[in-house]
Tab-separated table of C-alpha atoms and ligand atoms in Angstrom:
chain	number	residue	atom	x	y	z
X	11	MET	CA	-15.168	-4.101	-34.065
X	12	SER	CA	-11.705	-3.968	-32.455
X	13	LEU	CA	-11.113	-3.008	-28.814
X	14	PRO	CA	-9.254	0.321	-28.326
X	15	VAL	CA	-6.207	-0.328	-26.091
X	16	ALA	CA	-3.455	2.018	-24.854
X	17	VAL	CA	-0.101	1.190	-23.268
X	18	ILE	CA	1.161	3.365	-20.384
X	19	GLY	CA	4.894	2.829	-19.916
X	20	ALA	CA	5.289	2.108	-23.612
X	21	THR	CA	9.027	2.903	-23.704
X	22	GLY	CA	9.879	0.424	-20.944
X	23	ARG	CA	11.250	-3.130	-21.068
X	24	ILE	CA	7.838	-4.804	-20.809
X	25	GLY	CA	5.795	-1.874	-22.162
X	26	SER	CA	7.637	-1.845	-25.511
X	27	GLU	CA	6.904	-5.559	-25.916
X	28	ALA	CA	3.240	-4.920	-25.025
X	29	VAL	CA	3.021	-2.267	-27.768
X	30	LYS	CA	4.130	-4.890	-30.307
X	31	ALA	CA	1.735	-7.525	-28.935
X	32	VAL	CA	-1.310	-5.218	-28.963
X	33	SER	CA	-0.432	-3.959	-32.474
X	34	ALA	CA	-0.220	-7.539	-33.748
X	35	ALA	CA	-3.574	-8.643	-32.265
X	36	ALA	CA	-6.323	-8.544	-34.903
X	37	ASP	CA	-9.094	-7.910	-32.352
X	38	LEU	CA	-7.285	-4.995	-30.620
X	39	GLU	CA	-6.492	-1.470	-31.810
X	40	LEU	CA	-3.520	0.399	-30.315
X	41	THR	CA	-4.892	3.878	-29.628
X	42	ALA	CA	-2.108	5.520	-27.583
X	43	THR	CA	1.388	4.915	-26.215
X	44	LEU	CA	2.340	6.894	-23.118
X	45	ASN	CA	5.613	7.405	-21.265
X	46	ARG	CA	6.748	9.518	-18.315
X	47	ASN	CA	6.213	12.810	-20.194
X	48	SER	CA	2.796	12.017	-21.666
X	49	SER	CA	-0.515	13.525	-20.612
X	50	LEU	CA	-3.158	11.064	-19.449
X	51	GLU	CA	-5.567	13.068	-21.655
X	52	GLU	CA	-4.062	10.998	-24.508
X	53	LEU	CA	-6.150	8.083	-23.201
X	54	LYS	CA	-9.334	9.660	-24.602
X	55	GLY	CA	-11.205	7.009	-26.609
X	56	THR	CA	-9.328	4.118	-24.958
X	57	ARG	CA	-11.343	1.272	-23.403
X	58	VAL	CA	-8.476	-0.658	-21.804
X	59	ALA	CA	-5.176	0.757	-20.523
X	60	VAL	CA	-2.252	-1.630	-20.130
X	61	GLU	CA	-0.281	-0.035	-17.287
X	62	LEU	CA	3.400	-1.043	-16.951
X	63	THR	CA	5.299	1.767	-15.286
X	64	HIS	CA	6.734	2.167	-11.788
X	65	PRO	CA	5.449	1.842	-8.207
X	66	ASP	CA	5.677	5.660	-7.912
X	67	ALA	CA	3.436	6.214	-10.963
X	68	VAL	CA	0.851	3.450	-10.893
X	69	MET	CA	-1.610	4.969	-8.415
X	70	ALA	CA	-2.069	8.248	-10.298
X	71	ASN	CA	-2.510	6.332	-13.570
X	72	LEU	CA	-5.113	4.007	-12.068
X	73	GLU	CA	-7.028	6.818	-10.406
X	74	TYR	CA	-7.310	8.658	-13.731
X	75	CYS	CA	-8.405	5.535	-15.617
X	76	VAL	CA	-10.977	4.342	-13.088
X	77	ARG	CA	-12.508	7.814	-12.706
X	78	ASN	CA	-12.751	8.102	-16.508
X	79	GLY	CA	-14.336	4.684	-17.072
X	80	ILE	CA	-11.226	3.065	-18.590
X	81	HIS	CA	-10.569	-0.595	-17.680
X	82	VAL	CA	-6.997	-1.373	-16.588
X	83	VAL	CA	-4.619	-4.299	-16.828
X	84	THR	CA	-1.539	-3.566	-14.720
X	85	GLY	CA	1.589	-5.538	-13.918
X	86	THR	CA	3.306	-2.743	-12.049
X	87	THR	CA	4.585	-3.784	-8.636
X	88	GLY	CA	4.563	-2.178	-5.191
X	89	TRP	CA	1.071	-3.161	-4.009
X	90	THR	CA	0.230	-2.852	-0.305
X	91	GLU	CA	-3.046	-3.403	1.565
X	92	GLU	CA	-3.351	0.378	1.873
X	93	ARG	CA	-2.981	0.912	-1.885
X	94	LEU	CA	-5.485	-1.847	-2.624
X	95	ALA	CA	-8.007	-0.252	-0.250
X	96	THR	CA	-7.604	3.109	-2.018
X	97	LEU	CA	-8.124	1.443	-5.403
X	98	ARG	CA	-11.228	-0.383	-4.138
X	99	GLY	CA	-12.606	3.006	-3.053
X	100	TRP	CA	-12.187	4.438	-6.568
X	101	LEU	CA	-13.778	1.323	-8.064
X	102	ALA	CA	-16.769	1.614	-5.734
X	103	SER	CA	-17.480	4.995	-7.342
X	104	SER	CA	-17.117	3.550	-10.885
X	105	PRO	CA	-18.899	0.201	-10.593
X	106	GLY	CA	-18.700	-0.757	-14.280
X	107	VAL	CA	-14.897	-0.546	-14.449
X	108	GLY	CA	-12.619	-3.585	-14.250
X	109	VAL	CA	-9.008	-3.601	-13.001
X	110	LEU	CA	-6.696	-6.608	-13.237
X	111	ILE	CA	-3.534	-6.484	-11.116
X	112	ALA	CA	-1.239	-9.329	-12.149
X	113	PRO	CA	1.932	-9.830	-10.079
X	114	ASN	CA	3.111	-11.940	-13.017
X	115	PHE	CA	1.655	-12.332	-16.530
X	116	SER	CA	3.704	-15.397	-17.472
X	117	ILE	CA	1.687	-18.622	-17.447
X	118	GLY	CA	4.678	-20.574	-16.110
X	119	ALA	CA	5.104	-18.180	-13.209
X	120	VAL	CA	1.391	-18.336	-12.361
X	121	LEU	CA	1.599	-22.156	-12.402
X	122	SER	CA	4.718	-22.151	-10.226
X	123	MET	CA	2.886	-20.019	-7.635
X	124	LYS	CA	-0.009	-22.473	-7.703
X	125	PHE	CA	2.343	-25.462	-7.303
X	126	ALA	CA	4.080	-23.761	-4.360
X	127	GLN	CA	0.695	-23.092	-2.754
X	128	GLN	CA	-0.234	-26.789	-3.194
X	129	ALA	CA	3.077	-28.068	-1.808
X	130	ALA	CA	3.242	-25.675	1.153
X	131	LYS	CA	1.338	-27.758	3.686
X	132	TYR	CA	3.530	-30.836	3.193
X	133	PHE	CA	6.871	-29.263	4.195
X	134	GLU	CA	8.024	-27.926	7.553
X	135	THR	CA	10.298	-25.282	6.039
X	136	VAL	CA	10.073	-23.083	2.939
X	137	GLU	CA	12.026	-20.132	1.572
X	138	VAL	CA	11.738	-18.115	-1.657
X	139	VAL	CA	14.688	-16.885	-3.723
X	140	GLU	CA	13.922	-14.427	-6.538
X	141	LEU	CA	16.534	-13.273	-9.038
X	142	HIS	CA	16.084	-10.264	-11.350
X	143	HIS	CA	17.951	-7.836	-13.606
X	144	ASN	CA	19.884	-5.114	-11.817
X	145	ASN	CA	17.581	-2.218	-12.820
X	146	LYS	CA	14.589	-3.398	-10.814
X	147	ALA	CA	13.128	-0.776	-8.455
X	148	ASP	CA	11.349	-3.040	-5.989
X	149	ALA	CA	12.421	-5.868	-3.681
X	150	PRO	CA	11.160	-8.406	-3.068
X	151	SER	CA	9.558	-8.785	-6.493
X	152	GLY	CA	5.761	-8.632	-6.707
X	153	THR	CA	5.762	-12.299	-7.699
X	154	ALA	CA	7.871	-13.353	-4.725
X	155	ALA	CA	5.752	-11.354	-2.290
X	156	ARG	CA	2.583	-12.932	-3.684
X	157	THR	CA	4.126	-16.421	-3.666
X	158	ALA	CA	5.112	-16.044	-0.016
X	159	GLN	CA	1.626	-14.780	0.907
X	160	LEU	CA	-0.008	-17.759	-0.828
X	161	ILE	CA	2.367	-20.198	0.900
X	162	ALA	CA	1.740	-18.590	4.289
X	163	ALA	CA	-2.029	-18.743	3.803
X	164	ALA	CA	-1.833	-22.431	2.802
X	165	ARG	CA	0.295	-23.219	5.878
X	166	ASP	CA	-2.140	-21.345	8.135
X	167	ALA	CA	-5.135	-23.157	6.608
X	168	ALA	CA	-3.411	-26.509	7.252
X	169	GLY	CA	-2.676	-25.569	10.876
X	170	LEU	CA	1.115	-25.453	10.429
X	171	PRO	CA	2.947	-23.205	12.894
X	172	ARG	CA	5.119	-20.291	11.811
X	173	GLN	CA	8.609	-21.496	10.882
X	174	SER	CA	11.154	-21.106	13.636
X	175	ASP	CA	14.505	-19.497	12.830
X	176	PRO	CA	17.396	-20.700	15.023
X	177	THR	CA	19.686	-17.837	13.918
X	178	THR	CA	21.124	-16.092	16.949
X	179	HIS	CA	24.238	-14.655	15.274
X	180	GLY	CA	23.956	-12.996	11.872
X	181	LEU	CA	24.229	-9.832	9.805
X	182	PRO	CA	21.043	-7.766	9.122
X	183	GLY	CA	19.351	-9.062	5.975
X	184	ALA	CA	21.222	-12.364	5.918
X	185	ARG	CA	17.975	-14.316	6.412
X	186	GLY	CA	16.056	-12.290	3.805
X	187	ALA	CA	12.830	-10.329	4.123
X	188	ASP	CA	10.029	-11.782	6.246
X	189	VAL	CA	6.814	-11.967	4.193
X	190	ASP	CA	4.090	-13.395	6.434
X	191	GLY	CA	6.680	-15.632	8.096
X	192	VAL	CA	8.271	-16.851	4.841
X	193	PRO	CA	11.886	-15.725	4.230
X	194	VAL	CA	12.306	-14.115	0.777
X	195	HIS	CA	15.784	-13.476	-0.674
X	196	SER	CA	16.322	-11.025	-3.572
X	197	VAL	CA	19.244	-11.211	-6.025
X	198	ARG	CA	19.916	-8.417	-8.574
X	199	LEU	CA	22.307	-9.325	-11.392
X	200	ARG	CA	23.114	-7.898	-14.833
X	201	GLY	CA	22.181	-10.469	-17.476
X	202	LEU	CA	19.163	-11.883	-15.651
X	203	LEU	CA	15.520	-11.134	-16.453
X	204	ALA	CA	13.139	-12.704	-13.892
X	205	HIS	CA	13.645	-15.998	-12.065
X	206	GLN	CA	12.333	-17.598	-8.895
X	207	GLU	CA	12.938	-20.673	-6.790
X	208	VAL	CA	10.652	-21.892	-4.039
X	209	LEU	CA	12.683	-24.209	-1.794
X	210	LEU	CA	10.693	-26.591	0.387
X	211	GLY	CA	12.363	-28.913	2.877
X	212	ASP	CA	11.407	-31.641	5.295
X	213	THR	CA	13.049	-34.716	6.822
X	214	GLY	CA	15.361	-36.307	4.265
X	215	GLU	CA	14.028	-34.464	1.206
X	216	THR	CA	13.729	-31.123	-0.530
X	217	LEU	CA	11.540	-29.922	-3.383
X	218	THR	CA	12.551	-26.995	-5.614
X	219	ILE	CA	9.991	-25.239	-7.810
X	220	ARG	CA	11.863	-23.038	-10.290
X	221	HIS	CA	10.600	-20.706	-12.973
X	222	ASP	CA	12.647	-18.681	-15.471
X	223	SER	CA	11.449	-15.816	-17.660
X	224	LEU	CA	13.980	-15.635	-20.481
X	225	HIS	CA	12.389	-12.917	-22.672
X	226	HIS	CA	9.679	-10.308	-22.115
X	227	SER	CA	7.578	-12.031	-24.789
X	228	CYS	CA	6.605	-14.594	-22.092
X	229	PHE	CA	4.368	-11.977	-20.454
X	230	MET	CA	2.367	-11.170	-23.613
X	231	PRO	CA	-0.215	-14.009	-23.740
X	232	GLY	CA	-1.175	-13.136	-20.160
X	233	ILE	CA	-1.471	-9.426	-20.926
X	234	LEU	CA	-3.648	-10.065	-24.001
X	235	LEU	CA	-5.846	-12.485	-22.028
X	236	GLY	CA	-6.205	-9.855	-19.309
X	237	VAL	CA	-7.209	-7.168	-21.811
X	238	ARG	CA	-9.906	-9.363	-23.336
X	239	LYS	CA	-11.289	-10.517	-19.966
X	240	VAL	CA	-11.131	-7.309	-17.944
X	241	VAL	CA	-13.821	-5.558	-20.017
X	242	GLU	CA	-16.341	-8.144	-18.844
X	243	THR	CA	-15.071	-8.361	-15.217
X	244	PRO	CA	-16.017	-5.267	-13.192
X	245	GLY	CA	-14.202	-4.544	-9.925
X	246	LEU	CA	-10.746	-5.641	-8.796
X	247	THR	CA	-9.215	-8.934	-9.887
X	248	PHE	CA	-5.880	-9.712	-8.191
X	249	GLY	CA	-3.892	-12.366	-10.036
X	250	LEU	CA	-4.055	-13.710	-13.589
X	251	GLU	CA	-5.026	-17.140	-12.216
X	252	HIS	CA	-8.618	-15.880	-11.904
X	253	PHE	CA	-8.776	-15.615	-15.714
X	254	LEU	CA	-7.258	-19.076	-16.266
X	255	ASP	CA	-8.852	-22.490	-15.976
X	256	LEU	CA	-6.393	-23.841	-13.372
Y	5	NDP	N1	3.471	-8.432	-13.875
Y	5	NDP	C1	4.414	-8.829	-14.724
Y	5	NDP	O1	4.344	-9.905	-15.319
Y	5	NDP	C2	5.581	-7.937	-14.960
Y	5	NDP	C3	5.671	-6.759	-14.267
Y	5	NDP	N2	6.714	-5.924	-14.476
Y	5	NDP	C4	6.668	-4.666	-13.732
Y	5	NDP	O2	6.350	-3.624	-14.643
Y	5	NDP	C5	6.945	-2.407	-14.200
Y	5	NDP	C6	7.807	-1.838	-15.332
Y	5	NDP	O3	8.919	-2.687	-15.526
Y	5	NDP	P1	10.011	-2.384	-16.663
Y	5	NDP	O4	9.356	-2.348	-18.002
Y	5	NDP	O5	11.131	-3.322	-16.422
Y	5	NDP	O6	10.458	-0.877	-16.283
Y	5	NDP	P2	11.175	0.197	-17.227
Y	5	NDP	O7	11.930	1.100	-16.293
Y	5	NDP	O8	11.909	-0.458	-18.323
Y	5	NDP	O9	9.953	1.007	-17.876
Y	5	NDP	C7	9.117	1.834	-17.117
Y	5	NDP	C8	8.168	2.576	-18.031
Y	5	NDP	O10	7.338	3.374	-17.209
Y	5	NDP	C9	7.531	4.758	-17.512
Y	5	NDP	N3	7.600	5.496	-16.236
Y	5	NDP	C10	8.545	5.395	-15.282
Y	5	NDP	N4	8.291	6.249	-14.275
Y	5	NDP	C11	7.152	6.877	-14.616
Y	5	NDP	C12	6.391	7.874	-13.990
Y	5	NDP	N5	6.749	8.389	-12.802
Y	5	NDP	N6	5.269	8.282	-14.628
Y	5	NDP	C13	4.892	7.744	-15.802
Y	5	NDP	N7	5.591	6.800	-16.453
Y	5	NDP	C14	6.699	6.376	-15.861
Y	5	NDP	C15	8.855	4.836	-18.251
Y	5	NDP	O11	8.829	5.989	-19.097
Y	5	NDP	P3	10.197	6.718	-19.558
Y	5	NDP	O12	10.784	5.838	-20.604
Y	5	NDP	O13	9.724	8.027	-20.092
Y	5	NDP	O14	11.051	6.824	-18.322
Y	5	NDP	C16	8.837	3.522	-19.010
Y	5	NDP	O15	8.026	3.642	-20.169
Y	5	NDP	C17	7.741	-2.775	-12.924
Y	5	NDP	O16	6.943	-2.519	-11.788
Y	5	NDP	C18	7.959	-4.263	-13.081
Y	5	NDP	O17	8.140	-4.914	-11.852
Y	5	NDP	C19	7.700	-6.203	-15.368
Y	5	NDP	C20	7.677	-7.368	-16.071
Y	5	NDP	C21	6.623	-8.352	-15.905
Y	6	LIG	O1	10.607	-6.116	-12.874
Y	6	LIG	C1	10.501	-7.182	-13.537
Y	6	LIG	O2	11.261	-7.458	-14.483
Y	6	LIG	C2	9.448	-8.121	-13.169
Y	6	LIG	N1	8.559	-7.745	-12.280
Y	6	LIG	C3	7.479	-8.526	-11.781
Y	6	LIG	C4	7.689	-8.827	-10.316
Y	6	LIG	O3	8.148	-7.950	-9.570
Y	6	LIG	O4	7.369	-9.938	-9.886
Y	6	LIG	C5	7.226	-9.756	-12.626
Y	6	LIG	C6	8.468	-10.422	-13.149
Y	6	LIG	O5	9.135	-10.989	-12.081
Y	6	LIG	C7	9.344	-9.413	-13.870
C-alpha cells in the first residue's frame, strides 16, 4: 500500500520539484498540493506533509500537522531555539508523530557540513561564505547557520578558544554575521541557486570545503528518504544526517 504524502508550498521553487518527485515514487501517493491560499483542511487523509514554504508560514503549518497526527518533513528555514522549543511542546502532546527538520536535503551539502565539523579542530581560523539566488528571504542560510554551529561545537569540544578578530576599523557587516563565534558571509546573486564555502586557515595552509547545488533536483533524494523514515521516527529529528549512514 502506498504512503499518502502532501506537499505544502507546492508552487515554489523546491516545492514544485517535490511534487514531481513524490508523484514519480511508486511507493508514495500524492494526496494534496497546497500553496499560500490553500486550507490546511486539504491535508485530510495525508500521513506525511512535505513542508517547503517560508519562515513566516512554517510554524502554523507544523502546529496543524502535529496536532492532527500528520508526520512532517520540512526544509523551511528560520529555526531558532525558541521555535524548536515550541515545536517540542506540540510533539510532547502527540507522541506518535515524527518531524524531520533538514537545513539541507542535498547529500553533498550534508557531507560538506560533516567534513567541516571534522576539520574544525585542526585550524585556528574558520569562516563560512554562503551564496544564494537573489529571492531568498533569510540570511544567513539555514545550512550556513547549522554549519557554523557544528564548527563552533567541534572547536569547543576540542578546547579551542573563540577566534579573535583584530578589526578595529570597519563598516557594519563587513565581517559578516557572528554565529556562535564563526563569521558567516551571505551573498545574494541572480543566476545562483545554493552554494557554500567553508574556509579554514592555519599557519602556511588553507582548506576550502565547497558545495554547489546546481538544480533543485539535488534535494529530492533527501526529501524522499526523509518521508520514508519519518513515519517510523517519532519526535523531532534535526538534520538529514540522522537518517544517513555517515
Ligand atoms: N532544506 C533544503 O534543502 C532546502 C530548503 N529550502 C527552503 O525552502 C523554503 C522555500 O524555498 P523556495 O521554494 O525557494 O521558496 P518559494 O518562494 O519559491 O516558494 C514558497 C512556497 O511557499 C508558499 N508560501 C509562501 N508564503 C506562504 C505562507 N505565508 N503561507 C503558506 N504558503 C506560503 C508559496 O505559495 P505561493 O506560490 O502561493 O506564494 C510557495 O508555494 C525556504 O525557506 C528555503 O530556504 C529551499 C531549498 C532547499
Ligand atoms: O533558499 C534556498 O534556496 C535554500 N535554502 C536552504 C538554506 O537556507 O540553507 C537550503 C539550500 O541552501 C537552498
